């Protein structure tokens, strides 16, 4: 309970800081590949495509942003997401530590949709770990509704990593914190079973 309260305090404090935009994307362009600076498909993974001005996937589909960042700086990543299936609430911010577009060197921060239908379990861990055994630790599991937009926010600081999901009114539905990730490149993953889509993606630094 103390850890959750601390995460909320830090998230609120971070929200009050001045963030400098680095990159944003509304995906307001024709259906198909998202184009630069997005890199998709990632080797061995299905492509992530624009559909009706949203970036959509169905099977844990990733895309990386070909912009190198400084791991000693704090970053805020936010976007809205929705799922057409109650098995589809899986979406993560991707944080690559090598700048090599490899899933093997990437951490996730966001929603694990692998639980019971209509749920998101907040998670922060490496992709190899979650593919082998699952994260060593998970955050809270929250209930979500299909066809409803939610906000995903991740804050990566040199000292800690935070993730939260809120509704469009700003009410926090769940949040979680874990160890810092020495990120040098960001990306996005959406989808598990059924169509999951993201929009209004924004990356900023402190």
mmCIF file of C-alpha atoms in Angstrom:
data_model
loop_
_atom_site.group_PDB
_atom_site.id
_atom_site.type_symbol
_atom_site.label_atom_id
_atom_site.label_comp_id
_atom_site.label_asym_id
_atom_site.label_seq_id
_atom_site.Cartn_x
_atom_site.Cartn_y
_atom_site.Cartn_z
ATOM 1 C CA UNK A 1 0.000 0.000 0.000
ATOM 2 C CA UNK A 2 2.864 2.368 0.839
ATOM 3 C CA UNK A 3 4.540 1.594 -2.488
ATOM 4 C CA UNK A 4 1.326 2.353 -4.382
ATOM 5 C CA UNK A 5 0.914 5.659 -2.521
ATOM 6 C CA UNK A 6 4.522 6.574 -3.258
ATOM 7 C CA UNK A 7 4.026 5.806 -6.958
ATOM 8 C CA UNK A 8 0.990 8.080 -7.071
ATOM 9 C CA UNK A 9 2.879 10.914 -5.382
ATOM 10 C CA UNK A 10 5.745 10.642 -7.863
ATOM 11 C CA UNK A 11 3.391 10.415 -10.863
ATOM 12 C CA UNK A 12 1.543 13.540 -9.731
ATOM 13 C CA UNK A 13 4.814 15.357 -9.138
ATOM 14 C CA UNK A 14 6.100 14.338 -12.567
ATOM 15 C CA UNK A 15 2.894 15.543 -14.190
ATOM 16 C CA UNK A 16 3.546 18.982 -12.699
ATOM 17 C CA UNK A 17 7.034 19.202 -14.229
ATOM 18 C CA UNK A 18 7.764 20.897 -17.532
ATOM 19 C CA UNK A 19 8.080 18.219 -20.206
ATOM 20 C CA UNK A 20 9.734 18.963 -23.544
ATOM 21 C CA UNK A 21 8.021 17.150 -26.438
ATOM 22 C CA UNK A 22 10.286 14.872 -28.484
ATOM 23 C CA UNK A 23 7.816 13.053 -30.705
ATOM 24 C CA UNK A 24 4.066 12.701 -31.091
ATOM 25 C CA UNK A 25 1.776 10.886 -33.501
ATOM 26 C CA UNK A 26 -1.996 11.048 -33.969
ATOM 27 C CA UNK A 27 -1.831 8.439 -36.790
ATOM 28 C CA UNK A 28 -4.089 10.703 -38.877
ATOM 29 C CA UNK A 29 -3.036 9.287 -42.235
ATOM 30 C CA UNK A 30 -4.116 6.494 -44.601
ATOM 31 C CA UNK A 31 -4.336 2.890 -43.432
ATOM 32 C CA UNK A 32 -1.166 0.828 -43.716
ATOM 33 C CA UNK A 33 2.358 0.858 -42.273
ATOM 34 C CA UNK A 34 2.949 3.819 -39.917
ATOM 35 C CA UNK A 35 6.111 4.962 -41.723
ATOM 36 C CA UNK A 36 9.109 6.788 -40.295
ATOM 37 C CA UNK A 37 10.268 7.072 -37.586
ATOM 38 C CA UNK A 38 8.323 3.907 -36.687
ATOM 39 C CA UNK A 39 10.136 0.648 -37.481
ATOM 40 C CA UNK A 40 7.858 -2.343 -38.130
ATOM 41 C CA UNK A 41 7.796 -5.267 -38.450
ATOM 42 C CA UNK A 42 10.412 -6.223 -35.875
ATOM 43 C CA UNK A 43 12.244 -9.444 -36.762
ATOM 44 C CA UNK A 44 10.075 -12.468 -36.060
ATOM 45 C CA UNK A 45 7.036 -10.377 -35.113
ATOM 46 C CA UNK A 46 3.901 -9.393 -37.084
ATOM 47 C CA UNK A 47 3.572 -5.818 -38.411
ATOM 48 C CA UNK A 48 1.787 -3.013 -36.625
ATOM 49 C CA UNK A 49 -0.446 -0.970 -38.965
ATOM 50 C CA UNK A 50 -2.572 2.146 -39.011
ATOM 51 C CA UNK A 51 -6.293 1.382 -39.164
ATOM 52 C CA UNK A 52 -8.888 4.183 -39.086
ATOM 53 C CA UNK A 53 -6.348 6.667 -37.687
ATOM 54 C CA UNK A 54 -5.221 4.332 -34.920
ATOM 55 C CA UNK A 55 -2.144 2.104 -34.636
ATOM 56 C CA UNK A 56 -3.494 -1.432 -34.343
ATOM 57 C CA UNK A 57 -2.378 -5.020 -33.809
ATOM 58 C CA UNK A 58 -3.835 -8.395 -32.885
ATOM 59 C CA UNK A 59 -0.954 -10.606 -31.750
ATOM 60 C CA UNK A 60 1.473 -8.846 -29.385
ATOM 61 C CA UNK A 61 2.527 -6.630 -32.272
ATOM 62 C CA UNK A 62 5.452 -4.209 -31.724
ATOM 63 C CA UNK A 63 6.885 -1.155 -33.437
ATOM 64 C CA UNK A 64 9.996 0.764 -32.397
ATOM 65 C CA UNK A 65 10.623 4.499 -32.801
ATOM 66 C CA UNK A 66 13.927 5.185 -34.533
ATOM 67 C CA UNK A 67 14.870 8.012 -32.165
ATOM 68 C CA UNK A 68 17.792 7.546 -29.763
ATOM 69 C CA UNK A 69 17.317 8.888 -26.224
ATOM 70 C CA UNK A 70 19.608 9.502 -23.245
ATOM 71 C CA UNK A 71 19.196 6.891 -20.446
ATOM 72 C CA UNK A 72 20.222 9.509 -17.866
ATOM 73 C CA UNK A 73 17.163 11.676 -18.572
ATOM 74 C CA UNK A 74 13.545 11.239 -17.406
ATOM 75 C CA UNK A 75 10.898 10.505 -20.042
ATOM 76 C CA UNK A 76 7.114 10.507 -20.172
ATOM 77 C CA UNK A 77 5.218 8.356 -22.678
ATOM 78 C CA UNK A 78 1.460 8.526 -23.027
ATOM 79 C CA UNK A 79 -1.225 7.270 -25.400
ATOM 80 C CA UNK A 80 -4.853 6.167 -25.465
ATOM 81 C CA UNK A 81 -5.847 2.571 -26.171
ATOM 82 C CA UNK A 82 -8.907 0.374 -26.586
ATOM 83 C CA UNK A 83 -9.637 -3.287 -27.314
ATOM 84 C CA UNK A 84 -12.400 -4.920 -29.356
ATOM 85 C CA UNK A 85 -12.128 -8.196 -27.406
ATOM 86 C CA UNK A 86 -12.105 -8.778 -23.651
ATOM 87 C CA UNK A 87 -9.000 -10.927 -24.282
ATOM 88 C CA UNK A 88 -7.228 -8.032 -25.995
ATOM 89 C CA UNK A 89 -6.189 -5.680 -23.197
ATOM 90 C CA UNK A 90 -2.467 -6.065 -23.829
ATOM 91 C CA UNK A 91 -0.410 -3.006 -24.610
ATOM 92 C CA UNK A 92 3.020 -1.870 -23.487
ATOM 93 C CA UNK A 93 5.510 0.907 -23.800
ATOM 94 C CA UNK A 94 8.667 -0.761 -25.133
ATOM 95 C CA UNK A 95 12.042 0.367 -23.760
ATOM 96 C CA UNK A 96 15.044 -0.937 -25.686
ATOM 97 C CA UNK A 97 18.403 -0.794 -23.896
ATOM 98 C CA UNK A 98 20.753 -1.303 -26.889
ATOM 99 C CA UNK A 99 19.224 0.681 -29.751
ATOM 100 C CA UNK A 100 19.229 -2.453 -31.875
ATOM 101 C CA UNK A 101 15.458 -2.950 -32.458
ATOM 102 C CA UNK A 102 15.759 -6.362 -30.796
ATOM 103 C CA UNK A 103 12.981 -7.684 -28.580
ATOM 104 C CA UNK A 104 15.664 -9.586 -26.636
ATOM 105 C CA UNK A 105 17.058 -6.268 -25.347
ATOM 106 C CA UNK A 106 13.689 -4.698 -24.622
ATOM 107 C CA UNK A 107 11.650 -4.110 -21.467
ATOM 108 C CA UNK A 108 7.879 -3.666 -21.279
ATOM 109 C CA UNK A 109 5.832 -1.314 -19.095
ATOM 110 C CA UNK A 110 2.062 -1.523 -19.358
ATOM 111 C CA UNK A 111 -0.867 -3.949 -19.499
ATOM 112 C CA UNK A 112 -0.511 -7.731 -19.516
ATOM 113 C CA UNK A 113 -3.833 -8.968 -20.909
ATOM 114 C CA UNK A 114 -3.128 -12.650 -20.353
ATOM 115 C CA UNK A 115 -5.377 -13.047 -17.320
ATOM 116 C CA UNK A 116 -9.122 -13.564 -17.243
ATOM 117 C CA UNK A 117 -11.264 -11.745 -19.782
ATOM 118 C CA UNK A 118 -11.598 -7.992 -19.500
ATOM 119 C CA UNK A 119 -8.543 -7.429 -17.320
ATOM 120 C CA UNK A 120 -5.194 -5.688 -17.467
ATOM 121 C CA UNK A 121 -2.411 -6.646 -15.058
ATOM 122 C CA UNK A 122 0.201 -3.914 -14.811
ATOM 123 C CA UNK A 123 3.699 -5.187 -15.499
ATOM 124 C CA UNK A 124 7.267 -3.908 -15.825
ATOM 125 C CA UNK A 125 9.924 -6.457 -16.824
ATOM 126 C CA UNK A 126 12.128 -7.672 -19.666
ATOM 127 C CA UNK A 127 10.588 -9.256 -22.747
ATOM 128 C CA UNK A 128 12.720 -12.445 -22.462
ATOM 129 C CA UNK A 129 11.547 -12.874 -18.856
ATOM 130 C CA UNK A 130 7.869 -12.460 -19.633
ATOM 131 C CA UNK A 131 8.136 -14.818 -22.642
ATOM 132 C CA UNK A 132 9.847 -17.529 -20.581
ATOM 133 C CA UNK A 133 8.276 -17.414 -17.151
ATOM 134 C CA UNK A 134 6.296 -14.208 -16.823
ATOM 135 C CA UNK A 135 7.415 -11.187 -14.834
ATOM 136 C CA UNK A 136 8.953 -11.915 -11.449
ATOM 137 C CA UNK A 137 6.470 -9.450 -9.941
ATOM 138 C CA UNK A 138 3.254 -7.911 -11.225
ATOM 139 C CA UNK A 139 1.257 -4.866 -10.236
ATOM 140 C CA UNK A 140 -2.503 -4.742 -9.656
ATOM 141 C CA UNK A 141 -5.061 -6.305 -11.982
ATOM 142 C CA UNK A 142 -7.769 -3.909 -13.148
ATOM 143 C CA UNK A 143 -11.015 -4.472 -15.038
ATOM 144 C CA UNK A 144 -11.501 -2.735 -18.384
ATOM 145 C CA UNK A 145 -14.361 -2.554 -20.881
ATOM 146 C CA UNK A 146 -14.186 -3.310 -24.587
ATOM 147 C CA UNK A 147 -14.729 -0.410 -26.947
ATOM 148 C CA UNK A 148 -13.700 2.093 -24.266
ATOM 149 C CA UNK A 149 -10.705 4.405 -24.466
ATOM 150 C CA UNK A 150 -8.162 4.422 -21.640
ATOM 151 C CA UNK A 151 -4.989 6.409 -20.996
ATOM 152 C CA UNK A 152 -1.650 4.658 -20.629
ATOM 153 C CA UNK A 153 1.174 6.648 -19.022
ATOM 154 C CA UNK A 154 4.719 5.478 -18.388
ATOM 155 C CA UNK A 155 7.399 7.568 -16.705
ATOM 156 C CA UNK A 156 10.970 6.317 -16.959
ATOM 157 C CA UNK A 157 13.377 8.032 -14.594
ATOM 158 C CA UNK A 158 17.041 7.230 -13.894
ATOM 159 C CA UNK A 159 15.941 6.071 -10.434
ATOM 160 C CA UNK A 160 12.665 4.239 -11.111
ATOM 161 C CA UNK A 161 10.009 3.243 -13.670
ATOM 162 C CA UNK A 162 6.289 3.974 -13.260
ATOM 163 C CA UNK A 163 3.216 2.972 -15.237
ATOM 164 C CA UNK A 164 -0.446 3.845 -14.785
ATOM 165 C CA UNK A 165 -3.800 3.368 -16.526
ATOM 166 C CA UNK A 166 -6.579 5.914 -16.156
ATOM 167 C CA UNK A 167 -9.954 6.611 -17.718
ATOM 168 C CA UNK A 168 -10.480 9.665 -19.914
ATOM 169 C CA UNK A 169 -11.648 11.713 -16.943
ATOM 170 C CA UNK A 170 -8.191 11.234 -15.410
ATOM 171 C CA UNK A 171 -9.229 8.807 -12.664
ATOM 172 C CA UNK A 172 -6.336 6.421 -12.027
ATOM 173 C CA UNK A 173 -7.513 2.805 -12.293
ATOM 174 C CA UNK A 174 -4.175 1.176 -11.490
ATOM 175 C CA UNK A 175 -0.490 1.993 -11.145
ATOM 176 C CA UNK A 176 2.775 0.222 -10.542
ATOM 177 C CA UNK A 177 6.472 1.006 -10.056
ATOM 178 C CA UNK A 178 9.674 -0.991 -10.509
ATOM 179 C CA UNK A 179 13.427 -0.640 -11.013
ATOM 180 C CA UNK A 180 14.833 1.821 -13.573
ATOM 181 C CA UNK A 181 15.358 0.809 -17.216
ATOM 182 C CA UNK A 182 18.441 2.221 -19.035
ATOM 183 C CA UNK A 183 16.408 2.996 -22.144
ATOM 184 C CA UNK A 184 17.959 4.312 -25.379
ATOM 185 C CA UNK A 185 15.000 3.706 -27.715
ATOM 186 C CA UNK A 186 11.221 3.541 -27.228
ATOM 187 C CA UNK A 187 8.456 1.632 -28.943
ATOM 188 C CA UNK A 188 4.896 0.409 -28.608
ATOM 189 C CA UNK A 189 3.217 -3.011 -28.485
ATOM 190 C CA UNK A 190 -0.518 -3.643 -28.873
ATOM 191 C CA UNK A 191 -2.763 -6.692 -29.155
ATOM 192 C CA UNK A 192 -3.140 -10.214 -27.868
ATOM 193 C CA UNK A 193 -6.394 -11.837 -28.976
ATOM 194 C CA UNK A 194 -8.554 -9.548 -31.054
ATOM 195 C CA UNK A 195 -7.897 -6.036 -32.301
ATOM 196 C CA UNK A 196 -6.215 -3.588 -29.917
ATOM 197 C CA UNK A 197 -5.495 -0.027 -31.040
ATOM 198 C CA UNK A 198 -3.560 2.984 -29.770
ATOM 199 C CA UNK A 199 -3.795 6.697 -30.551
ATOM 200 C CA UNK A 200 -2.446 10.126 -29.579
ATOM 201 C CA UNK A 201 1.044 8.825 -28.822
ATOM 202 C CA UNK A 202 3.347 11.345 -27.146
ATOM 203 C CA UNK A 203 6.964 11.126 -25.974
ATOM 204 C CA UNK A 204 8.532 13.908 -23.913
ATOM 205 C CA UNK A 205 11.628 14.443 -21.770
ATOM 206 C CA UNK A 206 12.071 16.350 -18.534
#
